[in-house]
Amino acid sequence: MEMTYEARLKLLHQLCQAQADTTPLSVEEAKSALASADVEDSAHYLASFLTFQAIRAAERHPADELQTDFDMLGVYQCFALMLYAFLLMPLTQDGHQPDYARAQVTIAKTLFAGLAPEMLAEIIESGFHKFQLIAETDSEHWLTYRENLDKVTISYLIASTDDDSPHGPEDVLPLFGQLLSQLCEAFTAD
């Protein structure tokens, strides 16, 4: 039986969460978690998870940038919001509309846990502004960037949830780091 996109998204959420958890779930707990998973929550989690992985792969240091290049945190927020959008885009055909307001806050609280609310608000505003700039431009560079990020996001989903995929998730994950690096460069170029 073919797995639906929504089921893949929820499954990937559970797989990534299991990878991050130090206490493994029992089979029954895992089945229950998968059955009760919310697609919006799954997209929030995956956007944050993949952004963390991209930051690691790109060898970025957000804790240092908090002090030396605060605006870069807005770039990470933008990247995560784009991932969220690409993860949910296939579900818009079924009438599911992304909740960007909720996603921005949830993602920021996940990526930047422990920061003061005023700092989170500034990061959210900066990230959303960058997100809008990239989403609304017709520049060939940004059209190509969006297309590449979309392809890598869906490739990771398939590589992680399809045993017949020609690539494993470990093959696709470094591409997120490369794309994040490109985004960081674009917002630091003078």
Short mmCIF file of C-alpha atoms in Angstrom, two decimals:
data_model
loop_
_atom_site.label_atom_id
_atom_site.label_comp_id
_atom_site.label_asym_id
_atom_site.label_seq_id
_atom_site.Cartn_x
_atom_site.Cartn_y
_atom_site.Cartn_z
CA MET A 1 0.00 0.00 0.00
CA GLU A 2 1.28 3.43 -0.97
CA MET A 3 1.88 5.83 1.93
CA THR A 4 0.25 9.28 1.67
CA TYR A 5 2.36 12.42 1.89
CA GLU A 6 0.72 13.33 5.20
CA ALA A 7 1.53 9.89 6.63
CA ARG A 8 5.16 10.27 5.47
CA LEU A 9 5.40 13.67 7.14
CA LYS A 10 4.07 12.31 10.43
CA LEU A 11 6.30 9.23 10.20
CA LEU A 12 9.40 11.36 9.57
CA HIS A 13 8.49 13.48 12.59
CA GLN A 14 8.34 10.37 14.76
CA LEU A 15 11.59 8.98 13.30
CA CYS A 16 13.49 12.23 13.90
CA GLN A 17 12.03 12.57 17.38
CA ALA A 18 13.03 8.98 18.19
CA GLN A 19 16.54 9.74 16.93
CA ALA A 20 16.76 12.72 19.29
CA ASP A 21 15.18 11.02 22.33
CA THR A 22 17.45 9.37 24.85
CA THR A 23 14.64 7.14 26.12
CA PRO A 24 13.29 4.92 23.34
CA LEU A 25 9.54 4.38 23.07
CA SER A 26 7.98 0.97 23.24
CA VAL A 27 6.36 -0.31 20.05
CA GLU A 28 2.91 0.51 21.47
CA GLU A 29 3.99 4.03 22.50
CA ALA A 30 5.47 4.61 19.04
CA LYS A 31 2.28 3.44 17.32
CA SER A 32 0.19 5.67 19.57
CA ALA A 33 2.44 8.69 18.95
CA LEU A 34 2.24 8.17 15.19
CA ALA A 35 -1.55 7.75 15.25
CA SER A 36 -2.07 10.92 17.27
CA ALA A 37 0.51 13.08 15.45
CA ASP A 38 -0.72 16.40 14.11
CA VAL A 39 0.58 17.35 10.67
CA GLU A 40 1.13 20.99 11.67
CA ASP A 41 3.11 19.94 14.76
CA SER A 42 5.09 17.54 12.58
CA ALA A 43 6.00 20.35 10.18
CA HIS A 44 7.07 22.61 13.07
CA TYR A 45 9.25 19.89 14.54
CA LEU A 46 10.81 18.92 11.22
CA ALA A 47 11.52 22.52 10.19
CA SER A 48 13.32 23.05 13.50
CA PHE A 49 15.10 19.68 13.39
CA LEU A 50 16.32 20.20 9.83
CA THR A 51 17.45 23.74 10.63
CA PHE A 52 19.47 22.45 13.59
CA GLN A 53 21.00 19.84 11.29
CA ALA A 54 21.75 22.48 8.64
CA ILE A 55 23.40 24.75 11.22
CA ARG A 56 25.56 21.84 12.33
CA ALA A 57 26.42 20.79 8.76
CA ALA A 58 27.28 24.39 7.82
CA GLU A 59 29.47 24.63 10.94
CA ARG A 60 27.63 27.74 12.11
CA HIS A 61 27.72 28.95 15.72
CA PRO A 62 24.46 30.64 16.75
CA ALA A 63 25.61 31.18 20.34
CA ASP A 64 28.56 33.24 19.08
CA GLU A 65 26.41 34.99 16.48
CA LEU A 66 24.01 36.02 19.22
CA GLN A 67 26.81 38.31 20.39
CA THR A 68 28.58 39.14 17.13
CA ASP A 69 25.99 38.95 14.31
CA PHE A 70 22.49 38.95 15.78
CA ASP A 71 20.87 39.37 12.36
CA MET A 72 22.14 35.92 11.38
CA LEU A 73 19.62 34.42 13.82
CA GLY A 74 16.92 35.94 11.62
CA VAL A 75 18.46 34.09 8.66
CA TYR A 76 18.11 30.80 10.56
CA GLN A 77 14.51 31.68 11.37
CA CYS A 78 13.87 32.45 7.69
CA PHE A 79 15.44 29.13 6.65
CA ALA A 80 13.25 27.20 9.11
CA LEU A 81 10.14 29.03 7.93
CA MET A 82 10.94 28.14 4.31
CA LEU A 83 11.36 24.49 5.32
CA TYR A 84 8.00 24.64 7.09
CA ALA A 85 6.39 26.08 3.95
CA PHE A 86 7.89 23.42 1.68
CA LEU A 87 6.93 20.63 4.06
CA LEU A 88 3.28 21.73 4.07
CA MET A 89 2.99 22.88 0.45
CA PRO A 90 1.89 19.47 -0.91
CA LEU A 91 -0.96 19.42 1.63
CA THR A 92 -2.46 22.68 0.35
CA GLN A 93 -3.97 20.62 -2.49
CA ASP A 94 -6.06 18.90 0.18
CA GLY A 95 -7.18 22.22 1.66
CA HIS A 96 -4.63 22.43 4.48
CA GLN A 97 -3.49 26.01 4.95
CA PRO A 98 -0.20 26.66 6.76
CA ASP A 99 -0.46 28.72 9.93
CA TYR A 100 2.60 30.96 9.51
CA ALA A 101 1.88 33.04 12.63
CA ARG A 102 1.88 29.96 14.86
CA ALA A 103 4.82 28.40 13.00
CA GLN A 104 7.01 31.46 13.44
CA VAL A 105 6.56 31.50 17.19
CA THR A 106 6.86 27.73 17.65
CA ILE A 107 9.99 27.52 15.50
CA ALA A 108 11.64 30.53 17.17
CA LYS A 109 10.96 29.14 20.64
CA THR A 110 12.48 25.83 19.56
CA LEU A 111 15.54 27.21 17.78
CA PHE A 112 16.26 29.95 20.29
CA ALA A 113 15.05 28.48 23.58
CA GLY A 114 16.03 30.55 26.57
CA LEU A 115 16.19 33.91 24.83
CA ALA A 116 14.16 36.81 26.18
CA PRO A 117 10.76 37.40 24.56
CA GLU A 118 11.97 40.75 23.14
CA MET A 119 14.86 39.01 21.38
CA LEU A 120 12.56 36.28 20.07
CA ALA A 121 10.20 38.93 18.70
CA GLU A 122 13.09 40.64 16.92
CA ILE A 123 14.30 37.34 15.43
CA ILE A 124 10.78 36.43 14.31
CA GLU A 125 10.29 39.82 12.66
CA SER A 126 13.69 39.70 10.94
CA GLY A 127 13.17 36.11 9.77
CA PHE A 128 9.70 36.79 8.42
CA HIS A 129 10.88 39.89 6.58
CA LYS A 130 13.63 37.83 4.89
CA PHE A 131 11.12 35.05 4.17
CA GLN A 132 8.78 37.53 2.46
CA LEU A 133 11.61 39.04 0.42
CA ILE A 134 12.65 35.62 -0.87
CA ALA A 135 9.07 34.42 -1.44
CA GLU A 136 7.96 37.50 -3.35
CA THR A 137 10.94 38.08 -5.61
CA ASP A 138 11.13 36.99 -9.22
CA SER A 139 14.94 37.09 -9.26
CA GLU A 140 16.34 34.02 -11.00
CA HIS A 141 18.77 33.45 -8.12
CA TRP A 142 15.99 33.24 -5.53
CA LEU A 143 13.69 31.23 -7.80
CA THR A 144 16.48 28.66 -8.17
CA TYR A 145 17.22 28.75 -4.44
CA ARG A 146 13.56 28.13 -3.53
CA GLU A 147 13.34 25.32 -6.06
CA ASN A 148 16.51 23.67 -4.72
CA LEU A 149 15.40 23.93 -1.09
CA ASP A 150 12.01 22.48 -2.00
CA LYS A 151 13.63 19.55 -3.84
CA VAL A 152 16.07 18.82 -1.01
CA THR A 153 13.27 18.97 1.58
CA ILE A 154 11.08 16.51 -0.31
CA SER A 155 14.11 14.32 -1.13
CA TYR A 156 14.91 14.08 2.57
CA LEU A 157 11.32 13.14 3.36
CA ILE A 158 11.38 10.37 0.76
CA ALA A 159 14.89 9.18 1.64
CA SER A 160 13.84 8.89 5.28
CA THR A 161 10.50 7.15 4.77
CA ASP A 162 10.85 5.02 1.63
CA ASP A 163 12.91 1.84 1.74
CA ASP A 164 13.16 1.92 -2.06
CA SER A 165 14.71 5.39 -2.17
CA PRO A 166 18.06 5.42 -4.01
CA HIS A 167 19.48 7.70 -1.30
CA GLY A 168 19.49 7.54 2.47
CA PRO A 169 18.74 10.55 4.68
CA GLU A 170 22.45 10.80 5.52
CA ASP A 171 23.10 11.48 1.81
CA VAL A 172 20.60 14.34 1.66
CA LEU A 173 21.18 15.98 5.05
CA PRO A 174 24.47 17.75 4.10
CA LEU A 175 22.63 19.56 1.30
CA PHE A 176 20.65 21.49 3.91
CA GLY A 177 23.94 22.79 5.30
CA GLN A 178 25.03 23.92 1.84
CA LEU A 179 21.73 25.70 1.24
CA LEU A 180 21.87 27.37 4.65
CA SER A 181 25.42 28.54 3.90
CA GLN A 182 24.21 30.08 0.64
CA LEU A 183 21.44 31.89 2.49
CA CYS A 184 23.85 33.16 5.14
CA GLU A 185 26.23 34.41 2.44
CA ALA A 186 23.40 36.20 0.64
CA PHE A 187 22.50 38.13 3.77
CA THR A 188 26.08 39.02 4.67
CA ALA A 189 27.14 40.12 1.16
CA ASP A 190 27.59 43.86 0.90
#
